[in-house]
Each structure stands twice: as structure tokens, then as C-alpha cells.
CSV table of C-alpha atoms in Angstrom, one decimal:
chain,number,residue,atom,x,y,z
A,3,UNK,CA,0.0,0.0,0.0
A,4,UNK,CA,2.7,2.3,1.1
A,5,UNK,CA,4.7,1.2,-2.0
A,6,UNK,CA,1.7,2.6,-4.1
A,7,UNK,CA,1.3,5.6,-2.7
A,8,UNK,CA,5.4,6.4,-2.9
A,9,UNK,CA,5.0,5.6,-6.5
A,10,UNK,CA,2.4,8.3,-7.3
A,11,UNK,CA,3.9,10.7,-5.4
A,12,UNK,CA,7.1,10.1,-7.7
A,13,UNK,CA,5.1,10.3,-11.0
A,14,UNK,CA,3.0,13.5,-10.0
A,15,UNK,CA,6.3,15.1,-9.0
A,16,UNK,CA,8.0,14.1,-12.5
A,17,UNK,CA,4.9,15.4,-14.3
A,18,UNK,CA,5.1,18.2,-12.5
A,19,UNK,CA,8.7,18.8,-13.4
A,20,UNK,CA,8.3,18.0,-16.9
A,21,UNK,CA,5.4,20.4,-17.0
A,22,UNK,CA,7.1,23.5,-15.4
A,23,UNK,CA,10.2,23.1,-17.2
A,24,UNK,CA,8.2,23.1,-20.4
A,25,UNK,CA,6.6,26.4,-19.5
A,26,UNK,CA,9.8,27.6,-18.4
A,27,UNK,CA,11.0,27.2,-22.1
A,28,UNK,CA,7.6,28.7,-23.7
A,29,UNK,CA,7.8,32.0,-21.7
A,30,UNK,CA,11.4,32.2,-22.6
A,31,UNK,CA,12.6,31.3,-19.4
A,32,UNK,CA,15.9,30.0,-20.8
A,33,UNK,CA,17.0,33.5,-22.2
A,34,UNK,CA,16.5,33.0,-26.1
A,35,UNK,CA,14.1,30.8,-28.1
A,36,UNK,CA,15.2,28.0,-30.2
A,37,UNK,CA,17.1,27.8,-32.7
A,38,UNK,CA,18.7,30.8,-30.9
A,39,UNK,CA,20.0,33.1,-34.2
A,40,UNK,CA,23.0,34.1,-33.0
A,41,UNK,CA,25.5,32.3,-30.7
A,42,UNK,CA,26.2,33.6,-27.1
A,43,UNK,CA,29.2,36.6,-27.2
A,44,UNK,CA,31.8,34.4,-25.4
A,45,UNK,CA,31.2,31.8,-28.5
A,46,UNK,CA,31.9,34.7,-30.8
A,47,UNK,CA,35.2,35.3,-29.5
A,48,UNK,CA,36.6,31.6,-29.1
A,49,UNK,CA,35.0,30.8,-32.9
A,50,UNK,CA,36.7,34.4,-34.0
A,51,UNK,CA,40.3,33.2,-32.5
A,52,UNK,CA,40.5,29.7,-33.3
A,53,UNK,CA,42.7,29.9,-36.0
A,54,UNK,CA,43.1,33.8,-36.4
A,55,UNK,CA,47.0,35.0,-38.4
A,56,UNK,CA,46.0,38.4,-38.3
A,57,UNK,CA,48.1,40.4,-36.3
A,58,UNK,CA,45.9,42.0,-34.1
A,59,UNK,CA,43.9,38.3,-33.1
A,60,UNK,CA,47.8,36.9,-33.2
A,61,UNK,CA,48.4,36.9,-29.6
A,62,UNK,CA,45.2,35.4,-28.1
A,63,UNK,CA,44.7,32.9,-31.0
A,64,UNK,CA,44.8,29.0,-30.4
A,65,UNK,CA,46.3,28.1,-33.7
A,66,UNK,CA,43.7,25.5,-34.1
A,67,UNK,CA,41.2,24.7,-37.1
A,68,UNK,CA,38.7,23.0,-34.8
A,69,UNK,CA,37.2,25.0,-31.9
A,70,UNK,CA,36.8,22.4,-29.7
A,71,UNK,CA,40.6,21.3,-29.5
A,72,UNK,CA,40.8,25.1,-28.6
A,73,UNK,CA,38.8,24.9,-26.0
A,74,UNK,CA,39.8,21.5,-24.1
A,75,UNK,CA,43.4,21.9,-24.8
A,76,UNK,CA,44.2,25.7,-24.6
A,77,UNK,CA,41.5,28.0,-23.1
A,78,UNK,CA,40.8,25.2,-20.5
A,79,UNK,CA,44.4,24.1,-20.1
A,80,UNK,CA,44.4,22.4,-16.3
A,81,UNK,CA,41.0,21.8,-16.0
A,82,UNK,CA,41.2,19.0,-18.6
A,83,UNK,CA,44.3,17.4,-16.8
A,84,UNK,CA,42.0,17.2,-13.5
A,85,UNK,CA,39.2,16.0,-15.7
A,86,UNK,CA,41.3,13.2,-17.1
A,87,UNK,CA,42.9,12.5,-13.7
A,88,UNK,CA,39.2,11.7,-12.4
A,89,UNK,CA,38.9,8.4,-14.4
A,90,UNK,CA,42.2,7.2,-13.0
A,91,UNK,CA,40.7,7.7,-9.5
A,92,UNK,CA,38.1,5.9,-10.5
A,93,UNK,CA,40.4,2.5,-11.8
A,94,UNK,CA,42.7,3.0,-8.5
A,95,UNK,CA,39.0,2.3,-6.6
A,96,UNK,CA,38.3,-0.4,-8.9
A,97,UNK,CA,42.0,-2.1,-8.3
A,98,UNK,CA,41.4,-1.5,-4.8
A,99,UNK,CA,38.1,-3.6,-4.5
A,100,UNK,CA,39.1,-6.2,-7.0
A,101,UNK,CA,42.4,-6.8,-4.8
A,102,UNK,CA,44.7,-10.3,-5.4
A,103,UNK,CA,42.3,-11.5,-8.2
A,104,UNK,CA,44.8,-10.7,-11.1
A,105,UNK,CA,47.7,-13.2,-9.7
A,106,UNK,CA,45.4,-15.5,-9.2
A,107,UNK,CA,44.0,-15.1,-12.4
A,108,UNK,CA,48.3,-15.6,-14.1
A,109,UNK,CA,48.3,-18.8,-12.2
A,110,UNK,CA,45.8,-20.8,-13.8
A,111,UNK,CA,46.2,-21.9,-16.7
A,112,UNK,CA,43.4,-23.7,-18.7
A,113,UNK,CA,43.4,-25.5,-22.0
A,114,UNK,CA,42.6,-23.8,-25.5
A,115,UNK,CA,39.9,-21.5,-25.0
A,116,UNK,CA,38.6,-18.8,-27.2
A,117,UNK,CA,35.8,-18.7,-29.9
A,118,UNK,CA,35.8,-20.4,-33.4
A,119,UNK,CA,38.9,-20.4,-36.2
A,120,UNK,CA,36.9,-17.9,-38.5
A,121,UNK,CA,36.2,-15.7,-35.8
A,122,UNK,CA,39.4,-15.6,-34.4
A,123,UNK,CA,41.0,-15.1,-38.0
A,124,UNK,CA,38.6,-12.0,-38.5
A,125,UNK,CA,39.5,-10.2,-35.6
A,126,UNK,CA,43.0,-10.3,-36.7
A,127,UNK,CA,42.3,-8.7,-39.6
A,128,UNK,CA,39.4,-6.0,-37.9
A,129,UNK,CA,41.8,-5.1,-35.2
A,130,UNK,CA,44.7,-3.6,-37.6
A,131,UNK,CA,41.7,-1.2,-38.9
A,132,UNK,CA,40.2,-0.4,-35.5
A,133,UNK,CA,43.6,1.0,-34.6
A,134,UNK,CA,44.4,2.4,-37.7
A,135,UNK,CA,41.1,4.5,-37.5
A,136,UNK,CA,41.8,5.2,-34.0
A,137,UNK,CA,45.1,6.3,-34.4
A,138,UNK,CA,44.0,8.5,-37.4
A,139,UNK,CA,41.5,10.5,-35.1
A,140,UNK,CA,43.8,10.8,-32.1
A,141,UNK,CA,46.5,12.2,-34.3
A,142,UNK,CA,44.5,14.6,-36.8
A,143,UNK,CA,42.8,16.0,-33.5
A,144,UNK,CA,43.9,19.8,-33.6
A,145,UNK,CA,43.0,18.9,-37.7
A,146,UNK,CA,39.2,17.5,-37.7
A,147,UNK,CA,36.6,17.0,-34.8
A,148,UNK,CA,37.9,14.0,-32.9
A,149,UNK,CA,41.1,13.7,-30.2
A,150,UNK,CA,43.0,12.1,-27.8
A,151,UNK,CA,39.6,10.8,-26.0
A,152,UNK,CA,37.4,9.8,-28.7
A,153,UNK,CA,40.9,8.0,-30.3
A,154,UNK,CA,41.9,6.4,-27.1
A,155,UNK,CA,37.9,5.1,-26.8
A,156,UNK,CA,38.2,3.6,-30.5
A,157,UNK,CA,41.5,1.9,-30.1
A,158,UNK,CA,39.8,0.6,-26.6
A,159,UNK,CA,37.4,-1.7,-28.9
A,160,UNK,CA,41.0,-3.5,-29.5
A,161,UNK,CA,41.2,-5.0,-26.0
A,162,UNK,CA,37.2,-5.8,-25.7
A,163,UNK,CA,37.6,-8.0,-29.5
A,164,UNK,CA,40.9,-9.6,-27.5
A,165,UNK,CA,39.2,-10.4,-24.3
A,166,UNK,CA,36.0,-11.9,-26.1
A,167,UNK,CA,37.4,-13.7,-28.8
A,168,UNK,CA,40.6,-14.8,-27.4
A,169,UNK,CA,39.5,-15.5,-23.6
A,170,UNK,CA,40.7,-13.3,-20.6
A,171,UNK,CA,43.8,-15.2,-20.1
A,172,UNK,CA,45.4,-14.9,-23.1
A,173,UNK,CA,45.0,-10.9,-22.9
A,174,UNK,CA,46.4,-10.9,-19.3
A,175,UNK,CA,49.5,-12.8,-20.7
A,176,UNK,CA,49.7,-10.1,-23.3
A,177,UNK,CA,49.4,-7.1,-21.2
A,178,UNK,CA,48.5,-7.7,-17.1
A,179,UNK,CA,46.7,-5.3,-15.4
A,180,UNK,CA,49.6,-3.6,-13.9
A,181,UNK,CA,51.0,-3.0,-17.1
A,182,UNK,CA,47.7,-1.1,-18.5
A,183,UNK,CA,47.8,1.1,-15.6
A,184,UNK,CA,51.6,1.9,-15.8
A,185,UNK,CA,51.0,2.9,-19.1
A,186,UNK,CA,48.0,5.1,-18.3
A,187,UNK,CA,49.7,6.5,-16.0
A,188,UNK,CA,53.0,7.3,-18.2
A,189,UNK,CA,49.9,8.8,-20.0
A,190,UNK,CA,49.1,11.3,-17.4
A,191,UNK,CA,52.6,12.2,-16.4
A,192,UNK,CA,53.5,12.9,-20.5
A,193,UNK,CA,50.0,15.2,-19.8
A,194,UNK,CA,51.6,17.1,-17.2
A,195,UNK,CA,55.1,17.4,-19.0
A,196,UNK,CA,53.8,18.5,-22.2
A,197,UNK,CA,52.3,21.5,-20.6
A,198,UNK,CA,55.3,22.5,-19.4
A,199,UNK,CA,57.3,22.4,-22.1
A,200,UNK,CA,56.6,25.8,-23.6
A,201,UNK,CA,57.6,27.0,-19.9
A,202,UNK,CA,61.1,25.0,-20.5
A,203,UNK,CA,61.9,26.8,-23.7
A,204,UNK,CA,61.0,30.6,-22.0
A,205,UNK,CA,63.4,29.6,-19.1
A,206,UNK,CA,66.0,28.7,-21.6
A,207,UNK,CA,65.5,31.7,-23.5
A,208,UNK,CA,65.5,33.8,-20.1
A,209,UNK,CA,62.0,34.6,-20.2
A,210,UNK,CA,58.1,33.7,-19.1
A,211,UNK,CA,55.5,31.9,-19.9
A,212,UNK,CA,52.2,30.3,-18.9
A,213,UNK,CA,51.9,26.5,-18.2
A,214,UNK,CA,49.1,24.9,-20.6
A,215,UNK,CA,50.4,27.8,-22.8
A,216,UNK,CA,50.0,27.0,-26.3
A,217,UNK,CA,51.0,29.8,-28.5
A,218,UNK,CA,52.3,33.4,-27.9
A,219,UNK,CA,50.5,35.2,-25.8
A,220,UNK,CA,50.9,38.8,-24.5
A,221,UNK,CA,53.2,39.3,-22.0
A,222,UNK,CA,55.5,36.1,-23.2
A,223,UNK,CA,56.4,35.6,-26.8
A,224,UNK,CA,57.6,31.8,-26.6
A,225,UNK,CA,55.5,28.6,-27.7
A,226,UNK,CA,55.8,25.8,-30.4
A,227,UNK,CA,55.4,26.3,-34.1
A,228,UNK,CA,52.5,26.4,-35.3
A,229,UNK,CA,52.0,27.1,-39.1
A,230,UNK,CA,54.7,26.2,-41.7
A,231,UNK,CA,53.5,27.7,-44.5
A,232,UNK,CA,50.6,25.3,-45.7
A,233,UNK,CA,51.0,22.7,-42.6
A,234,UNK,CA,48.9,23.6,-39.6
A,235,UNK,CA,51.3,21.5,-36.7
A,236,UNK,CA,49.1,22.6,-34.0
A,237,UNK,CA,52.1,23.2,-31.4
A,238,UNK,CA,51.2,21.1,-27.8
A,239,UNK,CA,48.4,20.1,-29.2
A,240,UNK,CA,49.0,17.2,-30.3
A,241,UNK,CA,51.9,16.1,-27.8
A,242,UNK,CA,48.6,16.2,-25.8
A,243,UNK,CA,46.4,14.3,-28.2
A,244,UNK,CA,48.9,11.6,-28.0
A,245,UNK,CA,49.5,11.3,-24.3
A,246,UNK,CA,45.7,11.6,-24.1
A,247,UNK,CA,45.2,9.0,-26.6
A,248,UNK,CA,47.8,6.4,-24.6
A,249,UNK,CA,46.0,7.5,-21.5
A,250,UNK,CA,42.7,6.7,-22.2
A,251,UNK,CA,43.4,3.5,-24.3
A,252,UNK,CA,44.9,1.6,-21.9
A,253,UNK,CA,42.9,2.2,-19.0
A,254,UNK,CA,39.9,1.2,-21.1
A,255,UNK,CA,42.2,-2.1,-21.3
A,256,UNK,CA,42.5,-2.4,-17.4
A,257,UNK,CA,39.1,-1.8,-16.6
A,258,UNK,CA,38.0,-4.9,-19.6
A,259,UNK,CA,40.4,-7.0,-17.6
A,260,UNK,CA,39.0,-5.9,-14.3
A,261,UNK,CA,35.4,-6.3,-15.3
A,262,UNK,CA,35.8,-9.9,-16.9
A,263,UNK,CA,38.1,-11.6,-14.3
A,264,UNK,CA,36.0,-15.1,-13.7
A,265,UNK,CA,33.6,-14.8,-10.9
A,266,UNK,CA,35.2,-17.8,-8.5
A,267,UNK,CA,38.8,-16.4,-8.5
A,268,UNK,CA,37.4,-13.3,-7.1
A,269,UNK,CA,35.0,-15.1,-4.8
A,270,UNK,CA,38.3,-17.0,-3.8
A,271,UNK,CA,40.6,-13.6,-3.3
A,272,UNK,CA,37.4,-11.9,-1.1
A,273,UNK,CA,37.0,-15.2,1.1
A,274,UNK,CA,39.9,-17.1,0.9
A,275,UNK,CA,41.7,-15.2,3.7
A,276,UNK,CA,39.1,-15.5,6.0
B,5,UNK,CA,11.1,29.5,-39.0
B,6,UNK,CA,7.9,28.6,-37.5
B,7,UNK,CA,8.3,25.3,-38.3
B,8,UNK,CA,11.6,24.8,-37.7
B,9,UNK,CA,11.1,26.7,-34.0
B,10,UNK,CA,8.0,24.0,-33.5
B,11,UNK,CA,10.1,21.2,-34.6
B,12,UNK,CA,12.6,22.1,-31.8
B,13,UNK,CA,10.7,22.4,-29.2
B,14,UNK,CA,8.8,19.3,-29.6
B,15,UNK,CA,12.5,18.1,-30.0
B,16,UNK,CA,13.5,19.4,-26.1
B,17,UNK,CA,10.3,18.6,-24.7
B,18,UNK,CA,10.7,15.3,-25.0
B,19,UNK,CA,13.9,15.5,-24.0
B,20,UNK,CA,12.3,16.7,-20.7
B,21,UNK,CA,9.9,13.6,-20.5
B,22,UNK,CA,13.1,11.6,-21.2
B,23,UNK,CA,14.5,12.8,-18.0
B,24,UNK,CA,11.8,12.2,-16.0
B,25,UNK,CA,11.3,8.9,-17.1
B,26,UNK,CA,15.2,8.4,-16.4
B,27,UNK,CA,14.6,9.5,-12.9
B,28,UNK,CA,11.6,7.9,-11.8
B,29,UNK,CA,13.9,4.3,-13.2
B,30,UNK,CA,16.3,6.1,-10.1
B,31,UNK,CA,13.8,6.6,-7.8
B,32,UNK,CA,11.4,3.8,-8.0
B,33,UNK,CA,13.5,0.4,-9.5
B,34,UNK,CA,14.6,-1.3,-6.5
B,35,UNK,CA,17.6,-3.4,-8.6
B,36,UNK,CA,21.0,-1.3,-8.7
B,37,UNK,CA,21.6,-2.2,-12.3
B,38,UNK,CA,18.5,-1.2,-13.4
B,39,UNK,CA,19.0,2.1,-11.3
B,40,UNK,CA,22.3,2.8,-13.2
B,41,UNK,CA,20.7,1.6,-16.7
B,42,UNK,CA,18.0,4.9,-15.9
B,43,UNK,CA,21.4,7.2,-14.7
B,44,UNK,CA,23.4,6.7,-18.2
B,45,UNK,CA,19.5,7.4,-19.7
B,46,UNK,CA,19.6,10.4,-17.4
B,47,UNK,CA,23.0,12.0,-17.7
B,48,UNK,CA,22.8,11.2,-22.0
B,49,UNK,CA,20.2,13.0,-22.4
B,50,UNK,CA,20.9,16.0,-20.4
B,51,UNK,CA,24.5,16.0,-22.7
B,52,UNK,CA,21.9,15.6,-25.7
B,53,UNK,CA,19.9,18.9,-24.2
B,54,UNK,CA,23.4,20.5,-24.1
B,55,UNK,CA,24.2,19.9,-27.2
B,56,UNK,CA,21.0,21.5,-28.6
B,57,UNK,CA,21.3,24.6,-26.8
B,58,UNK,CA,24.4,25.0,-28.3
B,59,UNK,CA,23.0,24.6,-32.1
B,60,UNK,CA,21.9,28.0,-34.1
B,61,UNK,CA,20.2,29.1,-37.1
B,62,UNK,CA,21.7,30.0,-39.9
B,63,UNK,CA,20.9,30.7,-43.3
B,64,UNK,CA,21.3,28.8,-45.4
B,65,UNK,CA,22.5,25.7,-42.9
B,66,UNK,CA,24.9,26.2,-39.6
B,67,UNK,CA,28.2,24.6,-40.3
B,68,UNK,CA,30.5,22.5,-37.8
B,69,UNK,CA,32.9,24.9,-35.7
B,70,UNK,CA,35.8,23.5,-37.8
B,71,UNK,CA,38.0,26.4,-40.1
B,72,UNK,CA,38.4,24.4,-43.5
B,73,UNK,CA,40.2,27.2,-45.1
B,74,UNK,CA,44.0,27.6,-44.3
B,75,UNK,CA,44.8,30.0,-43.8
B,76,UNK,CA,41.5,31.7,-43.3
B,77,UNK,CA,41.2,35.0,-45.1
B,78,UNK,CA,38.9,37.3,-42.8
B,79,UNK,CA,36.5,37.3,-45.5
B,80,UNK,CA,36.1,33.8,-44.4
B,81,UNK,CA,36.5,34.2,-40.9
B,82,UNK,CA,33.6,36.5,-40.5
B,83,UNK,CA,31.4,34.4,-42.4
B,84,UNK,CA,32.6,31.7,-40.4
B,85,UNK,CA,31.5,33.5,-37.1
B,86,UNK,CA,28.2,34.2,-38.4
B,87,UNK,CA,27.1,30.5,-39.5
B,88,UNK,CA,29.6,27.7,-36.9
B,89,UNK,CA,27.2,26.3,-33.9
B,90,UNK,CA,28.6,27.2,-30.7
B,91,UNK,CA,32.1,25.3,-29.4
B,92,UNK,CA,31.3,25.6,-25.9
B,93,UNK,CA,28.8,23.4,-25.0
B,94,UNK,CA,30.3,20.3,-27.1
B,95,UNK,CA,33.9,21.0,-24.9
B,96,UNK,CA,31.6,20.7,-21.7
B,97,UNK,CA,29.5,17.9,-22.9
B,98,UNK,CA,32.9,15.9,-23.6
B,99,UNK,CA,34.1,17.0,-19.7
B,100,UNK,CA,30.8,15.3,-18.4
B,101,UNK,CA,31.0,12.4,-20.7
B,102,UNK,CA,34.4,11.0,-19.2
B,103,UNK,CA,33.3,12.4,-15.9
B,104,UNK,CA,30.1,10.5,-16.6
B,105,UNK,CA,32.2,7.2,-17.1
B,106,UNK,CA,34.2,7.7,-14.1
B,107,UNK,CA,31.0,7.8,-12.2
B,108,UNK,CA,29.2,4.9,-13.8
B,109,UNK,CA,32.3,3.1,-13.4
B,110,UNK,CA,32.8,3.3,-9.6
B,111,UNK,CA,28.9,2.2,-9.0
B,112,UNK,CA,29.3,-0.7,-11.4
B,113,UNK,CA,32.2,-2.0,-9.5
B,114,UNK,CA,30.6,-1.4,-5.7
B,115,UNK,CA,27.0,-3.2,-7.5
B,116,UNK,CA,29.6,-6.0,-8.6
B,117,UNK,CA,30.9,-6.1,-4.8
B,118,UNK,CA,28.0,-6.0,-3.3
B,119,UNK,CA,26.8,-8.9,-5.5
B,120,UNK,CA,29.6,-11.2,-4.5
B,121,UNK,CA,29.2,-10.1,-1.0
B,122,UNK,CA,25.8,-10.5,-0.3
B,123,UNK,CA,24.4,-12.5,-3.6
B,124,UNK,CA,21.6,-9.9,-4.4
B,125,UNK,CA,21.4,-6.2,-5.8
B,126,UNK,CA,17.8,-5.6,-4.9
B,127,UNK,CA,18.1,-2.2,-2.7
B,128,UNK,CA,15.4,-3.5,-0.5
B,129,UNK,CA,17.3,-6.9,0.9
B,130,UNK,CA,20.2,-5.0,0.9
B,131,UNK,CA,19.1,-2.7,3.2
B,132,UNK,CA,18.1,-5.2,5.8
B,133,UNK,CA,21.5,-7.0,5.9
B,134,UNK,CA,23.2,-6.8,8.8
B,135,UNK,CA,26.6,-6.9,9.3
């Protein structure tokens, strides 16, 4: 009864919520109506300085065809890093719970497993495209929409096709889960050392600079080229794209391991010691 | 204009029901996996509604907020201003999509552990457990 009475009280709320912010967007409640004409002033400015050679935008531009590179990489600069750190917190908790599973999990070994002959032969083939693609996005980042995240989550498919098709245990000869987190973390660290690196060059140079600095900018005139002549290079940009990339591929690869490690050696490394 | 206006809000209004279906999956489905099934329905569609703030309209279609021509002459530039959709909200929504993993993540792995643990993830047996 109670039970029945909690679940009308949820739905009358919800309708209620649906129906207010509904006349929130009719009376304009949101500040513009849809589709707005014109985009908001502070998206003027970053779509006006994206990629800007003229002398007066110069200084403030990100050197960047696609706006969005700009933003994440440049006009946010440490915010991203933090962002990106979050999901390593997040496989450090997972670690933590899944404790003592992964040794057990080398020690065993059981015969031939793995799915069919043609299945097996066709992800041999599909996985040299899947990272071909992957790497192609991750490294034409600063270029086309795309980047170090949506590369690293395509080159992540790799390690799902290699735990499916090829069983767990095979994939944790290849690359055990200490390994994948090693390398996310050499990831993170080549993160935080790219950003520094136009800060290097200024010291050697005897001058300043911004970390996460990208291009020139006002008060310091140091940063990595940019433009040769037809060539956009994107300065950091894409030392961060490729960090990113590493980052994010492999610890796609140690959360697959952590997620399909066979329910009774876990069951044995929770209970066993007790 | 009309049209197109109508079109859009039909567009986020359902976007709105969306969400409140989402949440009453969170409020009222006593299994954990079936509660974090209705949060990835949640937070996607709230990054959808992002998303569409973010678009605009031009004439005669907005364009991707990608420069094609290199180098841009400021010919191009300012007709580049006028039609690209706005940057902003597609950085954000990328922020709260690996956030969002990170998040889904962590309560996958405790709904695993408290599977093992106590061999159920209805919130209601849970809840009695003692110990």
C-alpha cells in the first residue's frame, strides 16, 4: 500500500517537473528561443580566435582549425588534466576492490579457450583497422573534430575484441593489469610534461610563460610552431592528443580485464583469507 | 522559421519527458543495475539537451565549428562567425562524458561487490542486511 502511494507521489512530482520546465522554455525562461540566431558573445570570441594569423587576433589565438581542440586543450588548459585524472581515481578504486584477483587469475592456466577459427582469423584482420582509425583520429585532432579521447575510446574496442574472442587469459598474458595502468599513467605524467614544455623553452630563452600555454601570448612571446606555410602542426596540441590518446586506451584495457576476471577467483581472493 | 522553431521544441520537450522517465527508473527500480541503466539514460540525455542549446540558425545551414580554409582570409573568418554552432557546450559535454564514465564506473564496480558479498542487488534486501 505504502509502495503505491510512494509511487504516485514520484510520478506526480515528474509530471510536475516535466510540465514547469516546459513552460519555463515557452515564456522564454531560458534567455532566447530555439534555434537561438546568434550564438552567445563568449562563443563569438573563441569561434573568431580559433585559428586567427591576423596580427591584431595573433596573440590570443589558439592556432587551431577545430574549436573544440581550442577549448579543451588551450583555453581550458588544467582543468582538462583534472578531468582526465578523475577516471584514473576511478580504476585505482576499482584495483582496490578487486584486490589479489589478477595473480590468481596468471596462475591458472586452462586448456585452449577462445571462440571459433573464422572468428578468431577476422579479428585479426578488424583489429589492424580499428587502430588504424583510431590512431588517425587521435593524431589529426587539432586537424578534424575528434582527439586524444574519442581516439583512445576507439583503439579501446581493440582490447574488448581480444578479451572476447581470445579468452581473458590470453589478454592478461599479453598485457596484465599492472601493465595497462603503468602505461595510463605514463599517459598522465606525459599530460603534465607536455604543458610545461613551452615553460622549458621561455626559461632557456630567459624569459616567461604560462603553463598549458599553447601559442604566444601577450606578455610572453615563446611557444611551439605552429603554421609552416601550408601545414597547420598545432604546437602542444597534439603532444597532448597523443598522451591523451595512450591514457585513455589503456585504462579502457585495465578496466575490460578488471570487469571480466571469472567470478570464482574473485570469490576465492574476497573469502579465501578468512 | 515557425516550423523549424515548433520542430525544436517538440524536439527538447521530449527530451524533458526523457529525463523524468530516467529518474523515476532512479527513484522507484529497487535493482542497482537497473537504477544505473536509468542514470546513463539520465546524464545522455541532459548532454543531448546541451548539445542543442548550443545549435543555431543560420541561413542557409549552420556549419561544424571547424575552419576548412587555411589559412582563413577574414573574408572567411567572418562568415565563419556568423554561421559555426557554438564550441562551448560540445567541450563541456565531452568533460561530463568521461566524468560521466568515471561515475558509472565506480557504481558498477561497488554493485559487482555488493553482489559477490551479499548475492543480491535488490536495494530493499540490501538494506536489511546486517553486518
Amino acid at each position: 500500500m505504502s509502495s503505491t502511494l510512494r509511487n504516485i507521489v514520484v510520478i506526480v512530482t515528474l509530471t510536475l517537473m516535466v510540465v514547469g520546465l516546459a513552460v519555463v522554455l515557452t515564456v522564454g525562461g531560458f534567455g532566447f528561443s530555439l534555434p537561438p540566431h546568434n550564438v552567445r558573445a563568449l562563443a563569438t570570441i573563441f569561434l573568431n580566435t580559433t585559428l586567427n594569423l591576423d596580427a591584431n587576433y595573433r596573440y590570443v589565438s589558439a592556432m587551431s582549425p577545430e574549436a573544440v581542440t581550442a577549448i579543451v586543450w588551450d583555453y581550458r588548459g588544467l582543468d582538462t588534466l583534472f578531468e582526465t585524472s578523475v577516471m584514473f581515481i576511478a580504476i585505482v578504486g576499482a584495483l582496490a576492490i578487486s584486490r589479489g584477483a589478477t595473480e590468481k587469475l596468471l596462475k591458472t592456466s586452462p586448456p585452449v579457450l577462445g571462440m571459433s577459427l573464422i572468428t578468431k582469423t577476422i579479428t585479426r584482420i578488424t583489429i589492424v583497422m580499428i587502430l588504424a582509425v583510431g590512431a588517425s583520429i587521435a593524431l589529426h585532432g587539432h586537424l578534424t573534430p575528434g582527439g586524444g579521447f574519442q581516439g583512445g575510446a576507439t583503439i579501446a574496442v581493440v582490447p574488448m575484441l581480444l578479451i572476447i574472442i581470445f579468452s581473458i587469459y590470453l589478454f592478461s598474458k599479453m598485457i596484465t593489469i599492472y601493465k595497462a595502468v603503468t602505461l595510463r599513467s605514463v599517459g598522465l605524467i606525459g599530460i603534465a610534461l607536455s604543458s610545461f614544455i613551452v615553460l622549458i623553452i621561455a626559461a632557456l630563452y630567459g624569459g616567461s610563460a604560462y603553463i598549458f600555454q599553447n601559442q604566444p601570448k601577450l606578455h610572453s612571446h615563446y611557444g611551439l610552431p605552429s603554421y609552416a606555410e601550408p601545414i597547420l602542426l598545432g604546437g602542444t596540441l597534439l603532444f597532448f592528443n597523443v598522451f591523451e590518446t595512450l591514457a585513455v586506451a589503456f585504462g579502457f584495457a585495465a578496466l575490460f580485464i578488471l570487469f571480466t576476471i571469472p567470478e570464482d577467483a574473485v570469490k576465492s581472493a574476497i573469502m579465501g583469507e578468512e | 522559421m515557425e516550423v523549424e522553431s515548433f520542430l525544436f521544441n517538440i524536439v527538447i520537450l521530449s527530451m524533458f519527458v526523457n529525463m523524468a522517465i530516467a529518474l523515476y527508473g532512479i527513484f522507484t527500480r529497487p535493482s542497482l543495475i537497473k537504477k544505473i541503466i536509468s542514470l546513463t539514460i539520465f546524464s545522455d540525455t541532459v548532454n543531448t539537451l546541451a548539445i542543442v542549446v548550443g545549435f543555431r540558425h543560420a541561413i542557409p545551414n549552420p556549419i561544424p565549428p571547424v575552419v576548412v580554409e587555411i589559412p582563413p582570409s577574414s573574408q572567411y573568418l567572418r562568415l565563419f562567425v556568423s554561421r559555426a554552432v557554438d564550441p562551448l557546450p560540445q567541450a563541456l559535454v565531452l568533460t561530463a562524458i568521461v566524468i560521466g564514465l568515471a561515475v558509472v564506473l565506480f557504481l558498477m564496480f561497488t554493485t559487482l561487490q555488493i553482489y559477490r558479498i551479499y548475492g543480491t542487488t535488490d536495494v530493499r534486501k540490501v538494506s536489511k542486511l546486517r553486518g
